[in-house]
Short mmCIF file of C-alpha atoms and ligand atoms in Angstrom, two decimals:
data_model
loop_
_atom_site.label_atom_id
_atom_site.label_comp_id
_atom_site.label_asym_id
_atom_site.label_seq_id
_atom_site.Cartn_x
_atom_site.Cartn_y
_atom_site.Cartn_z
CA UNK A 1 -0.32 0.03 0.07
CA UNK A 2 1.56 3.63 -0.94
CA UNK A 3 2.03 5.81 2.07
CA UNK A 4 -0.05 8.63 2.26
CA UNK A 5 1.18 12.05 1.52
CA UNK A 6 0.64 15.28 3.67
CA UNK A 7 2.08 18.96 3.40
CA UNK A 8 2.32 21.00 6.57
CA UNK A 9 2.51 24.59 6.77
CA UNK A 10 4.14 25.85 10.02
CA UNK A 11 5.71 22.71 10.62
CA UNK A 12 8.14 24.15 12.69
CA UNK A 13 5.35 26.05 14.93
CA UNK A 14 3.65 24.11 18.35
CA UNK A 15 1.10 22.24 16.29
CA UNK A 16 2.95 21.57 13.22
CA UNK A 17 5.97 19.46 15.14
CA UNK A 18 3.13 17.68 17.40
CA UNK A 19 1.07 16.85 13.96
CA UNK A 20 4.26 16.00 12.42
CA UNK A 21 5.41 13.58 14.56
CA UNK A 22 1.94 12.16 14.46
CA UNK A 23 1.47 11.36 11.20
CA UNK A 24 4.99 9.80 10.75
CA UNK A 25 3.95 7.75 13.42
CA UNK A 26 1.00 6.51 11.40
CA UNK A 27 2.83 5.86 8.20
CA UNK A 28 2.58 9.23 6.41
CA UNK A 29 5.05 11.13 4.34
CA UNK A 30 5.04 14.46 5.68
CA UNK A 31 6.37 17.46 3.56
CA UNK A 32 7.02 20.62 5.65
CA UNK A 33 7.09 24.53 4.76
CA UNK A 34 9.77 26.08 6.37
CA UNK A 35 10.56 30.02 6.19
CA UNK A 36 14.40 30.73 5.60
CA UNK A 37 15.63 32.20 8.70
CA UNK A 38 19.31 33.63 9.90
CA UNK A 39 19.42 30.93 12.65
CA UNK A 40 18.05 27.57 12.72
CA UNK A 41 14.55 27.36 13.84
CA UNK A 42 13.81 23.86 13.58
CA UNK A 43 14.33 23.12 17.13
CA UNK A 44 10.99 21.62 17.48
CA UNK A 45 11.04 18.94 14.79
CA UNK A 46 14.82 18.39 15.20
CA UNK A 47 14.15 14.81 16.44
CA UNK A 48 12.24 14.01 13.28
CA UNK A 49 14.77 15.65 10.91
CA UNK A 50 16.45 13.00 8.27
CA UNK A 51 19.65 13.61 6.55
CA UNK A 52 18.71 14.19 2.59
CA UNK A 53 21.18 11.39 1.90
CA UNK A 54 19.06 8.77 3.68
CA UNK A 55 16.86 6.60 1.73
CA UNK A 56 12.90 6.47 2.22
CA UNK A 57 12.93 9.76 4.16
CA UNK A 58 9.18 10.54 6.20
CA UNK A 59 10.04 13.94 6.49
CA UNK A 60 11.12 16.24 4.09
CA UNK A 61 11.23 20.19 4.56
CA UNK A 62 10.70 22.96 1.56
CA UNK A 63 11.56 26.46 2.14
CA UNK A 64 8.60 28.62 1.38
CA UNK A 65 6.49 31.24 2.67
CA UNK A 66 2.62 31.82 3.09
CA UNK A 67 2.96 35.34 1.22
CA UNK A 68 4.50 33.53 -1.68
CA UNK A 69 2.23 32.07 -4.37
CA UNK A 70 4.14 31.04 -6.96
CA UNK A 71 6.46 28.86 -4.34
CA UNK A 72 3.12 27.57 -2.91
CA UNK A 73 1.84 26.62 -6.12
CA UNK A 74 5.30 24.72 -6.99
CA UNK A 75 5.27 22.85 -3.49
CA UNK A 76 1.96 21.62 -3.77
CA UNK A 77 2.54 20.43 -7.53
CA UNK A 78 5.78 18.48 -6.91
CA UNK A 79 4.41 17.19 -3.45
CA UNK A 80 1.04 16.20 -4.54
CA UNK A 81 -0.48 15.85 -1.00
CA UNK A 82 -3.28 13.78 -0.21
CA UNK A 83 -3.70 16.12 2.52
CA UNK A 84 -2.57 19.47 3.51
CA UNK A 85 -2.82 21.25 6.81
CA UNK A 86 -2.61 24.74 6.75
CA UNK A 87 -1.17 25.74 10.07
CA UNK A 88 1.16 28.54 9.32
CA UNK A 89 0.15 31.88 10.57
CA UNK A 90 1.58 35.12 12.14
CA UNK A 91 -0.33 33.47 15.46
CA UNK A 92 0.17 36.39 18.39
CA UNK A 93 -2.68 38.65 19.14
CA UNK A 94 -0.95 41.56 20.46
CA UNK A 95 1.75 41.23 17.87
CA UNK A 96 -0.74 41.38 15.15
CA UNK A 97 -1.96 45.14 16.32
CA UNK A 98 1.89 45.96 15.54
CA UNK A 99 1.90 44.16 12.00
CA UNK A 100 -1.58 44.09 10.84
CA UNK A 101 -0.80 44.48 7.08
CA UNK A 102 1.75 41.55 7.21
CA UNK A 103 -0.97 39.61 9.34
CA UNK A 104 -3.95 39.95 6.80
CA UNK A 105 -1.41 38.78 4.00
CA UNK A 106 -0.24 35.90 5.86
CA UNK A 107 -3.12 34.59 7.81
CA UNK A 108 -5.71 35.93 5.08
CA UNK A 109 -4.49 36.02 1.96
CA UNK A 110 -2.16 32.74 2.65
CA UNK A 111 -5.14 30.76 2.97
CA UNK A 112 -6.43 31.95 -0.53
CA UNK A 113 -3.12 31.28 -2.03
CA UNK A 114 -3.43 27.67 -1.13
CA UNK A 115 -6.64 26.75 -1.88
CA UNK A 116 -6.44 28.52 -5.30
CA UNK A 117 -3.09 26.67 -5.94
CA UNK A 118 -4.79 23.23 -5.20
CA UNK A 119 -7.59 24.32 -7.51
CA UNK A 120 -5.40 25.59 -10.69
CA UNK A 121 -3.27 22.49 -10.38
CA UNK A 122 -6.45 20.36 -10.70
CA UNK A 123 -5.90 19.05 -7.44
CA UNK A 124 -9.30 19.75 -5.96
CA UNK A 125 -10.60 15.86 -5.94
CA UNK A 126 -7.17 14.58 -4.35
CA UNK A 127 -6.10 16.88 -2.27
CA UNK A 128 -8.06 17.21 1.36
CA UNK A 129 -7.36 20.95 3.26
CA UNK A 130 -7.25 21.61 7.06
CA UNK A 131 -7.44 25.18 7.93
CA UNK A 132 -6.29 26.37 11.55
CA UNK A 133 -9.15 28.74 12.30
CA UNK A 134 -9.38 29.87 15.69
CA UNK A 135 -11.67 30.61 18.63
CA UNK A 136 -10.28 34.44 18.53
CA UNK A 137 -13.09 34.46 15.80
CA UNK A 138 -15.56 34.41 18.46
CA UNK A 139 -13.87 37.58 20.19
CA UNK A 140 -16.60 39.97 21.86
CA UNK A 141 -18.70 36.37 22.47
CA UNK A 142 -22.17 36.37 21.27
CA UNK A 143 -23.11 33.49 22.97
CA UNK A 144 -21.62 31.28 25.68
CA UNK A 145 -20.47 28.64 25.38
CA UNK A 146 -19.24 29.22 21.68
CA UNK A 147 -20.05 26.35 18.90
CA UNK A 148 -20.16 26.09 15.36
CA UNK A 149 -23.14 28.03 15.01
CA UNK A 150 -22.30 31.23 17.14
CA UNK A 151 -21.80 34.06 15.19
CA UNK A 152 -18.46 35.57 15.18
CA UNK A 153 -17.10 38.96 16.43
CA UNK A 154 -13.37 39.11 15.71
CA UNK A 155 -11.46 41.62 17.95
CA UNK A 156 -7.96 41.96 16.76
CA UNK A 157 -6.15 42.21 13.18
CA UNK A 158 -5.28 38.44 13.81
CA UNK A 159 -8.75 37.49 14.31
CA UNK A 160 -10.55 39.68 11.28
CA UNK A 161 -7.56 37.74 9.23
CA UNK A 162 -8.60 34.64 10.38
CA UNK A 163 -11.95 35.69 9.64
CA UNK A 164 -11.45 35.59 6.15
CA UNK A 165 -9.44 32.54 6.21
CA UNK A 166 -12.48 30.86 7.71
CA UNK A 167 -15.10 31.88 4.76
CA UNK A 168 -12.85 31.19 1.65
CA UNK A 169 -12.41 27.87 3.18
CA UNK A 170 -15.88 27.65 3.51
CA UNK A 171 -16.62 29.42 -0.17
CA UNK A 172 -14.17 27.04 -2.00
CA UNK A 173 -15.58 24.01 -0.46
CA UNK A 174 -19.35 25.13 -1.55
CA UNK A 175 -17.77 26.46 -4.80
CA UNK A 176 -15.61 23.80 -6.15
CA UNK A 177 -16.69 20.79 -4.19
CA UNK A 178 -13.37 20.69 -2.21
CA UNK A 179 -12.87 18.56 0.87
CA UNK A 180 -12.09 21.68 2.65
CA UNK A 181 -12.61 22.00 6.51
CA UNK A 182 -11.94 24.50 9.71
CA UNK A 183 -10.98 23.54 12.93
CA UNK A 184 -12.14 26.24 14.89
CA UNK A 185 -9.63 25.54 17.65
CA UNK A 186 -9.53 26.83 21.06
CA UNK A 187 -6.32 27.57 23.23
CA UNK A 188 -4.04 24.46 22.79
CA UNK A 189 -0.98 24.83 24.82
CA UNK A 190 2.29 22.51 25.44
CA UNK A 191 6.16 22.44 26.62
CA UNK A 192 6.35 23.30 23.02
CA UNK A 193 4.13 26.62 23.04
CA UNK A 194 5.91 29.96 22.00
CA UNK A 195 7.35 31.74 25.03
CA UNK A 196 5.22 34.99 24.77
CA UNK A 197 2.01 33.20 24.99
CA UNK A 198 0.40 33.72 28.61
CA UNK A 199 0.50 29.90 29.95
CA UNK A 200 4.46 29.36 28.60
CA UNK A 201 5.42 32.81 30.08
CA UNK A 202 4.17 31.86 33.49
CA UNK A 203 5.70 28.30 33.37
CA UNK A 204 8.90 29.65 32.33
CA UNK A 205 8.47 32.54 34.81
CA UNK A 206 7.41 30.17 37.74
CA UNK A 207 10.39 27.93 37.07
CA UNK A 208 13.21 30.51 37.39
CA UNK A 209 11.35 32.11 40.40
CA UNK A 210 11.62 28.61 42.19
CA UNK A 211 15.26 28.48 40.93
CA UNK A 212 16.41 31.77 42.61
CA UNK A 213 16.98 33.14 38.94
CA UNK A 214 14.09 35.83 38.65
CA UNK A 215 12.31 38.11 41.29
CA UNK A 216 9.05 38.87 39.74
CA UNK A 217 7.14 38.23 36.67
CA UNK A 218 4.89 41.05 35.09
CA UNK A 219 1.79 40.43 33.44
CA UNK A 220 -1.25 41.75 31.40
CA UNK A 221 -5.18 41.54 32.03
CA UNK A 222 -5.55 38.43 34.91
CA UNK A 223 -9.15 38.48 34.60
CA UNK A 224 -9.56 37.21 30.70
CA UNK A 225 -10.49 33.37 30.53
CA UNK A 226 -9.80 30.92 28.11
CA UNK A 227 -10.66 27.25 27.51
CA UNK A 228 -7.01 25.69 27.58
CA UNK A 229 -6.46 22.36 26.40
CA UNK A 230 -3.37 20.28 25.35
CA UNK A 231 -1.88 20.72 21.69
CA UNK A 232 -1.15 16.91 21.98
CA UNK A 233 -5.25 16.15 22.00
CA UNK A 234 -5.69 18.92 19.43
CA UNK A 235 -3.58 17.92 16.56
CA UNK A 236 -5.43 14.18 17.01
CA UNK A 237 -8.72 16.29 16.00
CA UNK A 238 -7.05 17.97 13.10
CA UNK A 239 -6.55 14.45 11.57
CA UNK A 240 -9.66 13.34 12.50
CA UNK A 241 -11.50 16.02 10.61
CA UNK A 242 -9.46 15.42 7.23
CA UNK A 243 -10.56 11.26 7.79
CA UNK A 244 -14.47 12.23 7.56
CA UNK A 245 -16.18 11.26 4.13
CA UNK A 246 -17.62 14.97 4.03
CA UNK A 247 -15.70 18.09 4.77
CA UNK A 248 -16.96 20.25 7.62
CA UNK A 249 -16.39 22.83 10.55
CA UNK A 250 -15.41 21.81 13.85
CA UNK A 251 -15.31 23.55 17.41
CA UNK A 252 -12.66 21.63 19.25
CA UNK A 253 -12.29 22.51 23.19
CA UNK A 254 -12.29 21.43 26.78
CA UNK A 255 -15.61 23.04 27.79
CA UNK A 256 -13.98 24.45 30.99
CA UNK A 257 -12.84 28.34 31.39
CA UNK A 258 -10.26 29.57 33.47
CA UNK A 259 -8.82 33.02 34.24
CA UNK A 260 -5.42 33.99 33.95
CA UNK A 261 -5.02 34.59 37.62
CA UNK A 262 -6.26 30.82 38.30
CA UNK A 263 -3.64 29.72 35.73
CA UNK A 264 -0.78 31.51 37.54
CA UNK A 265 -2.03 29.90 40.80
CA UNK A 266 -2.20 26.54 39.74
CA UNK A 267 0.89 26.73 38.08
CA UNK A 268 3.17 27.55 41.43
CA UNK A 269 0.68 25.35 43.38
CA UNK A 270 1.71 22.40 41.31
CA UNK A 271 5.34 22.81 42.33
CA UNK A 272 4.10 23.71 46.04
CA UNK A 273 4.39 27.56 45.87
CA UNK A 274 1.39 29.43 47.49
CA UNK A 275 0.21 32.92 46.23
CA UNK A 276 -2.11 35.33 47.33
CA UNK A 277 -3.31 37.95 45.17
CA UNK A 278 -4.39 41.87 46.38
CA UNK A 279 -5.37 44.89 45.12
CA UNK A 280 -7.05 45.66 41.56
CA UNK A 281 -6.43 46.47 38.20
CA UNK A 282 -2.75 47.86 37.85
CA UNK A 283 -2.23 47.68 41.61
CA UNK A 284 -3.08 44.33 41.56
CA UNK A 285 -0.18 41.57 42.89
CA UNK A 286 0.22 38.39 44.05
CA UNK A 287 2.73 37.64 47.47
CA UNK A 288 4.18 34.48 48.49
CA UNK A 289 2.04 33.46 51.17
CA UNK A 290 3.28 29.38 51.81
CA UNK A 291 5.26 26.77 50.81
CA UNK A 292 4.32 23.03 50.94
CA UNK A 293 7.73 21.89 51.66
CA UNK A 294 7.39 18.37 50.74
CA UNK A 295 5.83 19.15 47.15
CA UNK A 296 8.55 21.76 46.56
CA UNK A 297 11.39 19.61 47.11
CA UNK A 298 10.00 16.64 45.15
CA UNK A 299 9.20 18.99 42.11
CA UNK A 300 12.06 21.51 42.52
CA UNK A 301 14.63 20.03 44.50
CA UNK A 302 16.04 20.64 48.30
CA UNK A 303 18.84 22.97 47.25
CA UNK A 304 16.08 25.92 46.46
CA UNK A 305 14.30 25.53 49.32
CA UNK A 306 16.06 27.59 52.12
CA UNK A 307 16.02 30.71 49.49
CA UNK A 308 12.39 30.47 48.98
CA UNK A 309 11.49 30.38 52.44
CA UNK A 310 13.33 33.88 52.84
CA UNK A 311 10.67 34.98 50.39
CA UNK A 312 7.83 34.69 52.10
CA UNK A 313 5.43 38.13 51.81
CA UNK A 314 7.54 39.06 48.65
CA UNK A 315 5.64 40.25 45.50
CA UNK A 316 5.93 37.56 42.67
CA UNK A 317 3.51 38.97 40.25
CA UNK A 318 2.91 42.22 39.27
CA UNK A 319 0.69 43.83 36.52
CA UNK A 320 2.14 46.14 33.73
CA UNK A 321 -0.23 48.02 31.38
CA UNK A 322 1.86 47.17 28.12
CA UNK A 323 0.87 43.92 28.08
CA UNK A 324 -2.60 44.86 27.77
CA UNK A 325 -4.22 44.78 24.29
CA UNK A 326 -6.41 47.86 22.51
CA UNK A 327 -9.23 45.07 22.19
CA UNK A 328 -9.49 42.42 24.78
CA UNK A 329 -11.00 38.80 23.91
CA UNK A 330 -12.72 38.45 27.53
CA UNK A 331 -14.22 35.25 27.81
CA UNK A 332 -13.65 31.81 25.54
CA UNK A 333 -15.26 28.51 26.23
CA UNK A 334 -16.08 26.18 23.78
CA UNK A 335 -18.95 23.26 23.14
CA UNK A 336 -17.22 20.59 21.08
CA UNK A 337 -20.34 18.50 21.14
CA UNK A 338 -20.06 18.29 17.24
CA UNK A 339 -16.46 16.96 17.19
CA UNK A 340 -17.15 14.60 20.42
CA UNK A 341 -19.96 12.84 18.43
CA UNK A 342 -19.03 12.75 14.79
CA UNK A 343 -15.12 12.24 15.33
CA UNK A 344 -15.17 10.79 18.51
CA UNK A 345 -12.98 12.98 19.96
CA UNK A 346 -12.02 13.46 23.68
CA UNK A 347 -9.16 15.15 25.20
CA UNK A 348 -7.02 13.43 27.25
CA UNK A 349 -5.14 15.73 29.06
CA UNK A 350 -6.92 18.16 32.18
CA UNK A 351 -5.97 21.66 32.60
CA UNK A 352 -3.97 19.98 35.96
CA UNK A 353 -1.96 17.57 33.69
CA UNK A 354 -1.14 20.58 31.36
CA UNK A 355 0.36 22.47 33.77
CA UNK A 356 2.22 19.33 35.07
CA UNK A 357 3.63 18.73 31.69
CA UNK A 358 4.74 22.29 31.31
CA UNK A 359 5.97 22.79 34.56
CA UNK A 360 8.01 19.86 34.71
CA UNK A 361 9.63 20.58 30.87
CA UNK A 362 10.58 24.34 31.99
CA UNK A 363 11.81 23.48 35.27
CA UNK A 364 14.01 20.59 33.54
CA UNK A 365 14.95 23.48 31.03
CA UNK A 366 15.81 26.25 33.18
CA UNK A 367 17.95 24.27 35.15
CA UNK A 368 20.07 23.01 32.26
CA UNK A 369 20.10 25.95 29.96
CA UNK A 370 23.06 28.05 30.37
CA UNK A 371 21.73 30.56 27.62
CA UNK A 372 18.63 31.57 29.76
CA UNK A 373 20.67 31.23 33.09
CA UNK A 374 22.93 34.18 31.65
CA UNK A 375 19.99 36.25 30.94
CA UNK A 376 18.52 34.90 27.55
CA UNK A 377 15.27 35.39 29.68
CA UNK A 378 15.47 39.39 28.49
CA UNK A 379 13.69 38.06 25.07
CA UNK A 380 10.35 38.41 27.20
CA UNK A 381 10.99 42.23 27.73
CA UNK A 382 8.82 42.95 24.55
CA UNK A 383 5.45 43.46 25.71
CA UNK A 384 4.17 40.70 23.73
P1 NAP B 401 2.93 28.94 16.25
O1 NAP B 401 3.82 27.95 16.80
O2 NAP B 401 3.02 30.34 16.33
O3 NAP B 401 3.45 28.48 14.74
C1 NAP B 401 3.34 28.84 13.64
C2 NAP B 401 4.10 28.69 12.51
O4 NAP B 401 3.85 29.48 11.39
C3 NAP B 401 5.58 28.86 12.53
O5 NAP B 401 6.04 27.33 11.85
C4 NAP B 401 6.32 29.83 11.70
O6 NAP B 401 6.98 29.76 11.26
C5 NAP B 401 4.84 29.87 10.55
N1 NAP B 401 4.65 30.84 9.82
C6 NAP B 401 4.47 32.27 10.22
N2 NAP B 401 4.49 32.88 9.47
C7 NAP B 401 4.67 32.30 8.15
C8 NAP B 401 4.82 32.44 6.58
N3 NAP B 401 4.42 34.17 6.45
N4 NAP B 401 5.01 31.43 5.88
C9 NAP B 401 5.22 30.62 6.40
N5 NAP B 401 5.04 30.00 7.24
C10 NAP B 401 5.30 30.97 8.52
O7 NAP B 401 1.60 28.41 15.95
P2 NAP B 401 0.75 27.10 16.62
O8 NAP B 401 0.35 27.75 17.99
O9 NAP B 401 1.39 25.87 16.21
O10 NAP B 401 -0.63 27.27 15.73
C11 NAP B 401 -0.95 26.92 14.57
C12 NAP B 401 -1.87 27.33 13.91
O11 NAP B 401 -3.24 26.97 14.75
C13 NAP B 401 -1.84 28.75 13.50
O12 NAP B 401 -2.32 29.21 12.60
C14 NAP B 401 -2.60 29.52 14.81
O13 NAP B 401 -3.12 30.62 14.46
C15 NAP B 401 -3.89 28.59 14.56
N6 NAP B 401 -4.51 28.59 16.05
C16 NAP B 401 -3.65 27.79 17.12
C17 NAP B 401 -4.41 28.11 18.46
C18 NAP B 401 -3.20 27.66 19.76
O14 NAP B 401 -4.00 27.90 20.90
N7 NAP B 401 -1.98 27.26 19.40
C19 NAP B 401 -5.21 28.06 18.41
C20 NAP B 401 -6.59 28.37 17.42
C21 NAP B 401 -5.60 28.45 16.26
P3 NAP B 401 8.75 30.17 12.47
O15 NAP B 401 8.69 28.87 12.94
O16 NAP B 401 9.29 30.40 11.42
O17 NAP B 401 8.13 31.46 12.96
O1 G4F B 402 -1.54 33.18 25.53
P1 G4F B 402 -2.28 34.31 24.45
O2 G4F B 402 -1.20 35.71 24.04
O3 G4F B 402 -3.09 34.02 23.90
P2 G4F B 402 -4.74 34.45 22.81
O4 G4F B 402 -4.25 35.89 22.62
O5 G4F B 402 -5.89 34.11 23.54
O6 G4F B 402 -4.15 33.75 21.23
C1 G4F B 402 -4.06 32.26 21.06
O7 G4F B 402 -4.90 31.37 21.37
C2 G4F B 402 -5.83 31.83 20.35
C3 G4F B 402 -7.09 30.89 19.98
O8 G4F B 402 -7.83 31.14 21.11
C4 G4F B 402 -4.95 31.50 18.90
F1 G4F B 402 -5.70 31.87 17.63
C5 G4F B 402 -3.77 32.47 18.74
O9 G4F B 402 -2.95 32.13 17.61
C6 G4F B 402 -3.01 32.25 20.04
O10 G4F B 402 -2.74 30.79 19.99
O11 G4F B 402 -3.42 35.33 25.54
C7 G4F B 402 -4.37 34.55 26.18
C8 G4F B 402 -5.20 35.52 27.30
C9 G4F B 402 -5.52 37.37 26.65
O12 G4F B 402 -6.39 37.34 26.85
C10 G4F B 402 -4.04 38.10 27.03
O13 G4F B 402 -4.48 39.48 27.44
O14 G4F B 402 -3.70 36.26 28.12
C11 G4F B 402 -3.98 37.25 28.51
N1 G4F B 402 -2.50 37.61 29.09
C12 G4F B 402 -2.61 38.91 30.00
N2 G4F B 402 -1.42 38.46 30.55
C13 G4F B 402 -1.55 37.85 28.70
C14 G4F B 402 -0.52 38.61 29.59
N3 G4F B 402 -1.00 37.64 27.37
C15 G4F B 402 0.02 37.14 26.97
N4 G4F B 402 0.78 36.76 25.70
N5 G4F B 402 1.27 37.78 27.95
C16 G4F B 402 0.87 38.76 29.36
O15 G4F B 402 1.75 38.97 29.66
#
């Protein structure tokens, strides 16, 4: 039996890396679109890399960019994929306010370029397309919880661009009979999450605070609520969507929403550090209130306990207005009944086990990475 061929755009990102690994395990040949960068940017997929001289390669990378239609058309033509997962995007909501035109080019027109390439290459009936749509489409939510029929109300250049991507996918499905589907994925996180998204910023900062490498972390809106799942669970849904006989759009979510404040509290708690929030708005802070010493020693190590004891009462979390967005999405909570009944999809991770995974990873990373110990953390001084 010939192996199925998939093309993943955004293969160097969080989801692309997990999906590539998943598809290779399923026997696929995976082609990945990778942007040229002046430094290596393949860290998330290095474990899957195969030398071009090896026979029978399962992972093949191609230079490309969603803003370059000629290049996309050539790669799709050469690889003739059965499945395309369009995961590439300028994916940071706050950064999209700084780079709105580029975001529209990549996140909106990029989708069109892929659909049009498939059509022009006459692959309409061969190639199935997954478009990485997002819960950000719901923005100023019109219904709680959000499901496939909830009206959209985007609140950022990112979300407006993704709105175009969503509808052009539906349009090509209806106009040309393409097997093109949207996964409307709610926030999903992991140890591979980009360092400037809120969960990873928090788990990295807490790891550093626990190890005595950092005093305090500054955050934006602590009251926003998100429906967080694990990326490993969510990429299973992407694959299942393309295995359906009929294309369709699916919400993928856990159905549980949590404030940023509680995510921070739970992440400190995971390693035995108790914190107490006080004050409101810009004046809100969290202080170190207690230490579960047995848990801290088990999770972090006894070398760091004495220094932490001395910090009881000190501020560990503050608020900085620069992390606020010009327009905020206050509440996201998804209803994924359709995916659960039609795809048989269920998440395996809980928020607690997601946090455990991320904290464990970041503690290990901070202990061993001398670059981060020397101050590599300053990259987070950008207000993302
Ligand atoms: P991510 O970690 O930020 O990865 C984005 C990927 O897109 C990276 O590989 C990046 O390449 C690539 N990329 C960016 N601009 C590109 C361009 N112009 N041409 C080609 N490649 C480009 O994002 P993620 O969290 O894995 O998310 C995957 C997709 O799902 C994105 O489309 C995102 O908008 C969407 N989404 C994510 C979530 C979530 O919670 N994670 C939820 C809903 C939807 P570099 O490595 O070179 O930067
Ligand atoms: O982690 P975030 O940056 O993710 P956001 O904006 O929800 O977007 C992510 O999820 C979307 C799915 O809904 C994806 F489409 C998108 O590509 C991306 O993956 O921020 C989450 C919340 C926001 O309300 C933000 O205002 O956390 C709040 N927040 C509070 N302090 C912060 C911070 N966010 C960041 N990045 N940094 C902070 O210091």
